[in-house]
Amino acid sequence: MGMYDPEVLRATFEGGSTRAFLWRRSQLLALERFLVEREKKIAAALHADFRKSAAETFLTETGYLRGEIRFALKHLKSWMKPDRVAVPLIYQPAKGYYCREPYGVVLIIGAWNYPLNLTLAPLIGAIAAGNCAVIKPSEHAPQASAVIATGLAEYLDRNAICVVEGGVAEARALLETRFDYIFYTGSRTIGREVMHAAANHLTPLTLELGGKCPCIVDGSGNLRVAARRIVWAKFLNAGQTCIAPDYLLVEQTCEAELIAYMHEAIADFYGADPRSSPDFPRIGHVDNYLRLEKLLAVSATSPGTATDSGERYIAPTIIEGVTPDSEIMQSEIFGPLLPVITYDGIGEAISVVRKGKEPLALYLFSSDPDVQNRVVQQTRSGGVCINDLLFQASLHTLPFGGLGSSGFGAYHGRAGFDTFSFQRSILQRSLYPDPDLRYPPYGSLKFRLLKTLVTFFD
Ligand code: NAD
């Protein structure tokens, strides 16, 4: 458990050291060193938590974060520059500009499914913007949480950044204190509670929540490639990815072919028995396993999906014959179960998507530009990826975040820096000239003159 003394962090922030470009740079470099030097320890922790492979950990956690740090380091100077604005003639002589200033001491609460990414990617934004930060990793990835806590204490400025380990009680206790910004990643239910707690202190916040991300396949492109990409994205991290395709909407004429290719892809990637594949992780924690086991029992059309409660293993499973009213369509799946719904004409697929809540991501496999335009224009979601999946969230140049029930606010790259900064507007005027016109008594002549000036020169 990292030591947390709110007074120390507050004093550090008040002291001003975290505002310096060199402090921000040194902390980002130190975070990068932690990711490089502790790569093996990090991979071992995630393997112990839910049997995630070292390659997957690199791709989705350490490798991604290192890219995010490099990107921030490259652009930090320009992000920190104030923006000059035009000042209308009647305010001259004057200079107007706005700066992006740190909020102060921020709180980052992360979910367990990508334990490093979901705590450290926001931290990169928080550091880049010059904040002090308290990080609360999820208790459901305990080994990862411990690696983060010991690592950050050793590598980063302890007076400015600290980790608090623990679960619900610790999270609630933290939320009782006042922070200057809260960044939360996790479920909608807890998100609501976090927002209530933030309201008590009038603290601004970002909520990165989940939802059911649809994936539409209209059959106009190469189905084998679509199938391989969908299988990869769905069963990465055993389906426990907030932007994983939750369900498929497939044009009925290509359903059989797509499903055949998907089964082929599952066998290619994970072998005949995915349980023995080193690349197929386990379910993160027991509650999630039990929920999925139940969902599987009411949803599977053909018996025989392998599960193992001892190992928290659930095989990659495609579920056919699903309709929007099926049980599995009523909440986010967050596991390796992939329901397939067929549709007749793209309009029907769009209306299924529109009936659901705003998803974090929307996917479309189609080579038809009209279909691509229609789907993008007639639906809403945090992000979209056409003819591929997940990568909309890995570009440092694209903001990542949700909408409506999938949350609000964004991060990654510049968006992360902006999220953890507030824009402070500064107008610097001269004491002269000081015409009498602005001061009362106005009288009708002065008022007319004022009106003319304001209308013409503003
Ligand atoms: P979780 O159980 O790990 O909880 C998330 C965090 O909330 C943990 O650190 C936990 O300790 C903390 N917490 C628990 N109770 C709390 C409380 N009462 N007050 C404050 N904090 C509390 O993860 P989860 O909630 O099961 O996460 C899974 C959900 O997160 C899914 O819906 C998934 O889609 C979503 N998710 C979203 C993103 C995104 O980027 N938008 C990323 C990953 C996961």
mmCIF file of N, CA, C and O and ligand atoms in Angstrom, residues 107-114 118-119 136-141 164-175 183-195 197 207-213 240-244 285 288 291 332 334 360 400-402 406-407 411-412, ligand 1:
data_model
loop_
_atom_site.group_PDB
_atom_site.id
_atom_site.type_symbol
_atom_site.label_atom_id
_atom_site.label_comp_id
_atom_site.label_asym_id
_atom_site.label_seq_id
_atom_site.Cartn_x
_atom_site.Cartn_y
_atom_site.Cartn_z
ATOM 1 N N LEU A 107 -7.234 12.695 -9.047
ATOM 2 C CA LEU A 107 -7.422 11.293 -8.646
ATOM 3 C C LEU A 107 -7.742 10.460 -9.886
ATOM 4 O O LEU A 107 -8.639 10.817 -10.659
ATOM 5 N N ILE A 108 -7.003 9.356 -10.040
ATOM 6 C CA ILE A 108 -7.237 8.452 -11.176
ATOM 7 C C ILE A 108 -7.636 7.087 -10.626
ATOM 8 O O ILE A 108 -6.862 6.464 -9.891
ATOM 9 N N ILE A 109 -8.852 6.651 -10.935
ATOM 10 C CA ILE A 109 -9.308 5.324 -10.481
ATOM 11 C C ILE A 109 -9.432 4.434 -11.712
ATOM 12 O O ILE A 109 -10.127 4.792 -12.670
ATOM 13 N N GLY A 110 -8.746 3.285 -11.695
ATOM 14 C CA GLY A 110 -8.722 2.438 -12.886
ATOM 15 C C GLY A 110 -9.451 1.120 -12.712
ATOM 16 O O GLY A 110 -9.667 0.656 -11.588
ATOM 17 N N ALA A 111 -9.822 0.504 -13.826
ATOM 18 C CA ALA A 111 -10.443 -0.825 -13.815
ATOM 19 C C ALA A 111 -9.351 -1.886 -13.969
ATOM 20 O O ALA A 111 -8.212 -1.586 -14.318
ATOM 21 N N TRP A 112 -9.736 -3.133 -13.737
ATOM 22 C CA TRP A 112 -8.744 -4.212 -13.677
ATOM 23 C C TRP A 112 -8.368 -4.776 -15.045
ATOM 24 O O TRP A 112 -7.334 -5.414 -15.188
ATOM 25 N N ASN A 113 -9.196 -4.568 -16.066
ATOM 26 C CA ASN A 113 -9.003 -5.351 -17.297
ATOM 27 C C ASN A 113 -7.751 -4.977 -18.096
ATOM 28 O O ASN A 113 -7.174 -5.820 -18.768
ATOM 29 N N TYR A 114 -7.353 -3.693 -18.033
ATOM 30 C CA TYR A 114 -6.044 -3.271 -18.554
ATOM 31 C C TYR A 114 -5.426 -2.448 -17.435
ATOM 32 O O TYR A 114 -5.408 -1.220 -17.497
ATOM 33 N N LEU A 118 -5.074 1.641 -18.050
ATOM 34 C CA LEU A 118 -6.191 2.468 -17.578
ATOM 35 C C LEU A 118 -5.819 3.392 -16.416
ATOM 36 O O LEU A 118 -6.562 4.315 -16.094
ATOM 37 N N THR A 119 -4.658 3.147 -15.793
ATOM 38 C CA THR A 119 -4.209 4.071 -14.752
ATOM 39 C C THR A 119 -3.068 4.958 -15.263
ATOM 40 O O THR A 119 -3.015 6.138 -14.962
ATOM 41 N N LYS A 136 -5.460 4.987 -8.040
ATOM 42 C CA LYS A 136 -6.083 3.865 -7.329
ATOM 43 C C LYS A 136 -6.334 2.767 -8.351
ATOM 44 O O LYS A 136 -7.343 2.748 -9.038
ATOM 45 N N PRO A 137 -5.379 1.798 -8.459
ATOM 46 C CA PRO A 137 -5.608 0.692 -9.403
ATOM 47 C C PRO A 137 -6.684 -0.244 -8.858
ATOM 48 O O PRO A 137 -7.024 -0.182 -7.673
ATOM 49 N N SER A 138 -7.184 -1.106 -9.703
ATOM 50 C CA SER A 138 -8.256 -2.010 -9.272
ATOM 51 C C SER A 138 -7.723 -3.137 -8.392
ATOM 52 O O SER A 138 -6.651 -3.699 -8.642
ATOM 53 N N GLU A 139 -8.515 -3.488 -7.396
ATOM 54 C CA GLU A 139 -8.182 -4.610 -6.505
ATOM 55 C C GLU A 139 -8.354 -5.951 -7.220
ATOM 56 O O GLU A 139 -7.885 -6.980 -6.742
ATOM 57 N N HIS A 140 -9.024 -5.944 -8.386
ATOM 58 C CA HIS A 140 -9.265 -7.209 -9.085
ATOM 59 C C HIS A 140 -8.086 -7.665 -9.937
ATOM 60 O O HIS A 140 -8.144 -8.736 -10.549
ATOM 61 N N ALA A 141 -7.045 -6.861 -10.023
ATOM 62 C CA ALA A 141 -5.787 -7.308 -10.649
ATOM 63 C C ALA A 141 -4.707 -7.033 -9.610
ATOM 64 O O ALA A 141 -3.902 -6.114 -9.762
ATOM 65 N N VAL A 164 -2.529 4.464 -4.227
ATOM 66 C CA VAL A 164 -3.260 3.909 -3.091
ATOM 67 C C VAL A 164 -3.874 2.604 -3.567
ATOM 68 O O VAL A 164 -4.692 2.589 -4.484
ATOM 69 N N GLU A 165 -3.453 1.505 -2.956
ATOM 70 C CA GLU A 165 -4.038 0.222 -3.341
ATOM 71 C C GLU A 165 -5.276 -0.041 -2.498
ATOM 72 O O GLU A 165 -5.428 0.522 -1.410
ATOM 73 N N GLY A 166 -6.139 -0.921 -3.008
ATOM 74 C CA GLY A 166 -7.309 -1.271 -2.214
ATOM 75 C C GLY A 166 -8.551 -1.381 -3.071
ATOM 76 O O GLY A 166 -8.480 -1.282 -4.302
ATOM 77 N N GLY A 167 -9.692 -1.614 -2.408
ATOM 78 C CA GLY A 167 -10.944 -1.847 -3.120
ATOM 79 C C GLY A 167 -11.964 -0.750 -2.883
ATOM 80 O O GLY A 167 -11.617 0.427 -2.811
ATOM 81 N N VAL A 168 -13.219 -1.200 -2.704
ATOM 82 C CA VAL A 168 -14.337 -0.264 -2.592
ATOM 83 C C VAL A 168 -14.136 0.714 -1.425
ATOM 84 O O VAL A 168 -14.303 1.928 -1.581
ATOM 85 N N ALA A 169 -13.761 0.181 -0.255
ATOM 86 C CA ALA A 169 -13.636 1.035 0.930
ATOM 87 C C ALA A 169 -12.589 2.121 0.712
ATOM 88 O O ALA A 169 -12.819 3.302 1.010
ATOM 89 N N GLU A 170 -11.442 1.722 0.150
ATOM 90 C CA GLU A 170 -10.366 2.692 -0.073
ATOM 91 C C GLU A 170 -10.783 3.732 -1.115
ATOM 92 O O GLU A 170 -10.494 4.916 -0.973
ATOM 93 N N ALA A 171 -11.498 3.244 -2.158
ATOM 94 C CA ALA A 171 -11.943 4.178 -3.210
ATOM 95 C C ALA A 171 -12.917 5.192 -2.614
ATOM 96 O O ALA A 171 -12.818 6.395 -2.855
ATOM 97 N N ARG A 172 -13.840 4.696 -1.790
ATOM 98 C CA ARG A 172 -14.826 5.611 -1.185
ATOM 99 C C ARG A 172 -14.153 6.611 -0.259
ATOM 100 O O ARG A 172 -14.512 7.790 -0.243
ATOM 101 N N ALA A 173 -13.173 6.114 0.520
ATOM 102 C CA ALA A 173 -12.471 7.017 1.441
ATOM 103 C C ALA A 173 -11.756 8.117 0.650
ATOM 104 O O ALA A 173 -11.790 9.289 1.029
ATOM 105 N N LEU A 174 -11.130 7.729 -0.455
ATOM 106 C CA LEU A 174 -10.435 8.734 -1.274
ATOM 107 C C LEU A 174 -11.410 9.786 -1.772
ATOM 108 O O LEU A 174 -11.130 10.981 -1.765
ATOM 109 N N LEU A 175 -12.591 9.305 -2.179
ATOM 110 C CA LEU A 175 -13.569 10.230 -2.767
ATOM 111 C C LEU A 175 -14.167 11.197 -1.758
ATOM 112 O O LEU A 175 -14.807 12.172 -2.133
ATOM 113 N N PHE A 183 -10.608 11.207 -12.593
ATOM 114 C CA PHE A 183 -10.644 10.472 -13.852
ATOM 115 C C PHE A 183 -10.979 9.021 -13.501
ATOM 116 O O PHE A 183 -10.190 8.329 -12.873
ATOM 117 N N TYR A 184 -12.171 8.580 -13.904
ATOM 118 C CA TYR A 184 -12.630 7.254 -13.500
ATOM 119 C C TYR A 184 -12.829 6.331 -14.703
ATOM 120 O O TYR A 184 -13.468 6.715 -15.689
ATOM 121 N N THR A 185 -12.318 5.120 -14.615
ATOM 122 C CA THR A 185 -12.597 4.100 -15.631
ATOM 123 C C THR A 185 -13.205 2.883 -14.956
ATOM 124 O O THR A 185 -12.623 2.348 -14.008
ATOM 125 N N GLY A 186 -14.355 2.449 -15.440
ATOM 126 C CA GLY A 186 -14.985 1.259 -14.873
ATOM 127 C C GLY A 186 -16.443 1.182 -15.279
ATOM 128 O O GLY A 186 -16.838 1.722 -16.319
ATOM 129 N N SER A 187 -17.231 0.535 -14.443
ATOM 130 C CA SER A 187 -18.621 0.286 -14.825
ATOM 131 C C SER A 187 -19.494 1.519 -14.616
ATOM 132 O O SER A 187 -19.149 2.442 -13.891
ATOM 133 N N ARG A 188 -20.631 1.477 -15.257
ATOM 134 C CA ARG A 188 -21.588 2.580 -15.224
ATOM 135 C C ARG A 188 -22.122 2.812 -13.807
ATOM 136 O O ARG A 188 -22.260 3.942 -13.357
ATOM 137 N N THR A 189 -22.420 1.709 -13.098
ATOM 138 C CA THR A 189 -22.991 1.834 -11.754
ATOM 139 C C THR A 189 -22.040 2.560 -10.818
ATOM 140 O O THR A 189 -22.437 3.473 -10.100
ATOM 141 N N ILE A 190 -20.769 2.137 -10.835
ATOM 142 C CA ILE A 190 -19.808 2.800 -9.945
ATOM 143 C C ILE A 190 -19.549 4.221 -10.443
ATOM 144 O O ILE A 190 -19.378 5.143 -9.640
ATOM 145 N N GLY A 191 -19.557 4.389 -11.756
ATOM 146 C CA GLY A 191 -19.350 5.715 -12.337
ATOM 147 C C GLY A 191 -20.336 6.730 -11.778
ATOM 148 O O GLY A 191 -19.982 7.865 -11.455
ATOM 149 N N ARG A 192 -21.566 6.283 -11.640
ATOM 150 C CA ARG A 192 -22.615 7.152 -11.086
ATOM 151 C C ARG A 192 -22.254 7.569 -9.644
ATOM 152 O O ARG A 192 -22.413 8.714 -9.264
ATOM 153 N N GLU A 193 -21.772 6.598 -8.876
ATOM 154 C CA GLU A 193 -21.410 6.888 -7.490
ATOM 155 C C GLU A 193 -20.229 7.878 -7.428
ATOM 156 O O GLU A 193 -20.216 8.783 -6.594
ATOM 157 N N VAL A 194 -19.287 7.676 -8.336
ATOM 158 C CA VAL A 194 -18.127 8.577 -8.384
ATOM 159 C C VAL A 194 -18.594 10.000 -8.717
ATOM 160 O O VAL A 194 -18.133 10.975 -8.136
ATOM 161 N N MET A 195 -19.564 10.081 -9.629
ATOM 162 C CA MET A 195 -20.042 11.407 -10.026
ATOM 163 C C MET A 195 -20.762 12.102 -8.868
ATOM 164 O O MET A 195 -20.629 13.317 -8.679
ATOM 165 N N ALA A 197 -20.057 11.626 -5.705
ATOM 166 C CA ALA A 197 -18.999 12.042 -4.780
ATOM 167 C C ALA A 197 -18.307 13.298 -5.299
ATOM 168 O O ALA A 197 -17.991 14.214 -4.525
ATOM 169 N N LEU A 207 -15.559 10.359 -17.059
ATOM 170 C CA LEU A 207 -15.984 8.977 -16.812
ATOM 171 C C LEU A 207 -15.758 8.161 -18.073
ATOM 172 O O LEU A 207 -16.285 8.494 -19.134
ATOM 173 N N GLU A 208 -14.934 7.136 -17.943
ATOM 174 C CA GLU A 208 -14.694 6.213 -19.064
ATOM 175 C C GLU A 208 -15.429 4.925 -18.729
ATOM 176 O O GLU A 208 -14.952 4.122 -17.935
ATOM 177 N N LEU A 209 -16.616 4.757 -19.292
ATOM 178 C CA LEU A 209 -17.461 3.618 -18.913
ATOM 179 C C LEU A 209 -17.536 2.592 -20.042
ATOM 180 O O LEU A 209 -16.803 2.680 -21.016
ATOM 181 N N GLY A 210 -18.428 1.638 -19.899
ATOM 182 C CA GLY A 210 -18.495 0.566 -20.896
ATOM 183 C C GLY A 210 -19.773 0.627 -21.712
ATOM 184 O O GLY A 210 -20.347 1.686 -21.910
ATOM 185 N N GLY A 211 -20.201 -0.509 -22.182
ATOM 186 C CA GLY A 211 -21.421 -0.573 -22.990
ATOM 187 C C GLY A 211 -21.327 -1.705 -23.980
ATOM 188 O O GLY A 211 -20.374 -2.492 -23.944
ATOM 189 N N LYS A 212 -22.332 -1.785 -24.846
ATOM 190 C CA LYS A 212 -22.338 -2.860 -25.845
ATOM 191 C C LYS A 212 -21.898 -2.290 -27.192
ATOM 192 O O LYS A 212 -22.656 -1.552 -27.821
ATOM 193 N N CYS A 213 -20.680 -2.639 -27.609
ATOM 194 C CA CYS A 213 -20.173 -2.109 -28.878
ATOM 195 C C CYS A 213 -20.602 -3.020 -30.030
ATOM 196 O O CYS A 213 -20.225 -4.199 -30.062
ATOM 197 N N GLN A 240 -12.529 -9.265 -22.399
ATOM 198 C CA GLN A 240 -12.701 -8.287 -21.320
ATOM 199 C C GLN A 240 -12.041 -6.962 -21.708
ATOM 200 O O GLN A 240 -11.082 -6.515 -21.101
ATOM 201 N N THR A 241 -12.566 -6.387 -22.778
ATOM 202 C CA THR A 241 -12.061 -5.123 -23.315
ATOM 203 C C THR A 241 -13.261 -4.213 -23.497
ATOM 204 O O THR A 241 -14.265 -4.624 -24.087
ATOM 205 N N CYS A 242 -13.142 -2.980 -22.985
ATOM 206 C CA CYS A 242 -14.317 -2.090 -23.060
ATOM 207 C C CYS A 242 -14.716 -1.799 -24.490
ATOM 208 O O CYS A 242 -15.877 -1.541 -24.768
ATOM 209 N N ILE A 243 -13.759 -1.836 -25.429
ATOM 210 C CA ILE A 243 -14.099 -1.553 -26.824
ATOM 211 C C ILE A 243 -14.130 -2.824 -27.682
ATOM 212 O O ILE A 243 -14.132 -2.751 -28.907
ATOM 213 N N ALA A 244 -14.184 -3.987 -27.044
ATOM 214 C CA ALA A 244 -14.326 -5.230 -27.814
ATOM 215 C C ALA A 244 -15.678 -5.197 -28.528
ATOM 216 O O ALA A 244 -16.630 -4.602 -28.027
ATOM 217 N N HIS A 285 -11.963 -12.000 -12.607
ATOM 218 C CA HIS A 285 -12.266 -12.324 -11.207
ATOM 219 C C HIS A 285 -13.531 -13.152 -11.117
ATOM 220 O O HIS A 285 -14.295 -13.257 -12.080
ATOM 221 N N ASN A 288 -17.141 -12.049 -12.133
ATOM 222 C CA ASN A 288 -17.303 -11.929 -13.574
ATOM 223 C C ASN A 288 -17.456 -13.320 -14.203
ATOM 224 O O ASN A 288 -18.263 -13.527 -15.120
ATOM 225 N N ARG A 291 -21.000 -14.662 -13.507
ATOM 226 C CA ARG A 291 -21.981 -13.943 -14.329
ATOM 227 C C ARG A 291 -21.959 -14.495 -15.761
ATOM 228 O O ARG A 291 -22.999 -14.770 -16.363
ATOM 229 N N GLU A 332 -23.850 -5.429 -21.105
ATOM 230 C CA GLU A 332 -22.509 -5.611 -21.677
ATOM 231 C C GLU A 332 -21.998 -7.011 -21.321
ATOM 232 O O GLU A 332 -22.102 -7.443 -20.179
ATOM 233 N N PHE A 334 -18.683 -8.447 -21.782
ATOM 234 C CA PHE A 334 -17.398 -8.350 -21.107
ATOM 235 C C PHE A 334 -16.774 -9.729 -20.836
ATOM 236 O O PHE A 334 -16.333 -10.036 -19.739
ATOM 237 N N LEU A 360 -19.351 2.785 -26.674
ATOM 238 C CA LEU A 360 -18.030 3.405 -26.665
ATOM 239 C C LEU A 360 -17.418 3.326 -28.068
ATOM 240 O O LEU A 360 -16.726 4.241 -28.511
ATOM 241 N N PHE A 400 -9.799 9.568 -27.223
ATOM 242 C CA PHE A 400 -10.523 8.350 -26.887
ATOM 243 C C PHE A 400 -11.462 8.620 -25.716
ATOM 244 O O PHE A 400 -11.020 9.073 -24.665
ATOM 245 N N GLY A 401 -12.736 8.346 -25.915
ATOM 246 C CA GLY A 401 -13.684 8.562 -24.828
ATOM 247 C C GLY A 401 -15.085 8.172 -25.257
ATOM 248 O O GLY A 401 -15.313 7.813 -26.420
ATOM 249 N N GLY A 402 -16.009 8.257 -24.315
ATOM 250 C CA GLY A 402 -17.366 7.824 -24.591
ATOM 251 C C GLY A 402 -18.336 8.960 -24.757
ATOM 252 O O GLY A 402 -17.970 10.136 -24.760
ATOM 253 N N SER A 406 -21.829 5.691 -22.278
ATOM 254 C CA SER A 406 -20.472 5.134 -22.250
ATOM 255 C C SER A 406 -19.474 6.131 -21.651
ATOM 256 O O SER A 406 -18.264 5.893 -21.683
ATOM 257 N N GLY A 407 -19.982 7.217 -21.111
ATOM 258 C CA GLY A 407 -19.119 8.149 -20.373
ATOM 259 C C GLY A 407 -18.992 9.499 -21.042
ATOM 260 O O GLY A 407 -19.678 9.789 -22.022
ATOM 261 N N TYR A 411 -9.251 11.132 -23.537
ATOM 262 C CA TYR A 411 -7.809 11.228 -23.312
ATOM 263 C C TYR A 411 -7.061 10.574 -24.454
ATOM 264 O O TYR A 411 -7.633 10.377 -25.513
ATOM 265 N N HIS A 412 -5.783 10.276 -24.255
ATOM 266 C CA HIS A 412 -4.829 9.790 -25.269
ATOM 267 C C HIS A 412 -4.263 11.002 -26.017
ATOM 268 O O HIS A 412 -5.017 11.814 -26.561
HETATM 269 P P1 NAD B 1 -13.445 -2.680 -11.325
HETATM 270 O O1 NAD B 1 -14.272 -3.585 -10.504
HETATM 271 O O2 NAD B 1 -11.992 -2.873 -11.433
HETATM 272 O O3 NAD B 1 -13.769 -1.197 -10.792
HETATM 273 C C1 NAD B 1 -13.136 -0.077 -11.328
HETATM 274 C C2 NAD B 1 -12.524 0.748 -10.194
HETATM 275 O O4 NAD B 1 -13.551 1.303 -9.382
HETATM 276 C C3 NAD B 1 -11.640 -0.074 -9.265
HETATM 277 O O5 NAD B 1 -10.442 0.624 -9.031
HETATM 278 C C4 NAD B 1 -12.479 -0.199 -8.027
HETATM 279 O O6 NAD B 1 -11.734 -0.355 -6.852
HETATM 280 C C5 NAD B 1 -13.193 1.132 -8.031
HETATM 281 N N1 NAD B 1 -14.405 1.150 -7.200
HETATM 282 C C6 NAD B 1 -15.152 0.114 -6.791
HETATM 283 N N2 NAD B 1 -16.199 0.557 -6.068
HETATM 284 C C7 NAD B 1 -16.098 1.901 -6.036
HETATM 285 C C8 NAD B 1 -16.867 2.926 -5.464
HETATM 286 N N3 NAD B 1 -17.974 2.658 -4.785
HETATM 287 N N4 NAD B 1 -16.470 4.197 -5.628
HETATM 288 C C9 NAD B 1 -15.357 4.486 -6.339
HETATM 289 N N5 NAD B 1 -14.601 3.564 -6.917
HETATM 290 C C10 NAD B 1 -14.950 2.282 -6.772
HETATM 291 O O7 NAD B 1 -13.923 -2.652 -12.789
HETATM 292 P P2 NAD B 1 -15.382 -2.768 -13.351
HETATM 293 O O8 NAD B 1 -16.195 -1.648 -12.816
HETATM 294 O O9 NAD B 1 -15.863 -4.157 -13.308
HETATM 295 O O10 NAD B 1 -14.966 -2.423 -14.861
HETATM 296 C C11 NAD B 1 -15.521 -3.020 -15.933
HETATM 297 C C12 NAD B 1 -16.289 -1.986 -16.694
HETATM 298 O O11 NAD B 1 -15.405 -0.939 -17.065
HETATM 299 C C13 NAD B 1 -16.871 -2.478 -17.982
HETATM 300 O O12 NAD B 1 -18.143 -1.933 -18.121
HETATM 301 C C14 NAD B 1 -15.939 -1.918 -19.038
HETATM 302 O O13 NAD B 1 -16.531 -1.758 -20.290
HETATM 303 C C15 NAD B 1 -15.563 -0.631 -18.429
HETATM 304 N N6 NAD B 1 -14.298 -0.160 -18.962
HETATM 305 C C16 NAD B 1 -14.281 1.005 -19.646
HETATM 306 C C17 NAD B 1 -13.099 1.437 -20.200
HETATM 307 C C18 NAD B 1 -13.018 2.720 -20.965
HETATM 308 O O14 NAD B 1 -11.926 3.090 -21.320
HETATM 309 N N7 NAD B 1 -14.105 3.408 -21.225
HETATM 310 C C19 NAD B 1 -11.952 0.682 -20.042
HETATM 311 C C20 NAD B 1 -12.021 -0.497 -19.316
HETATM 312 C C21 NAD B 1 -13.195 -0.913 -18.774
#
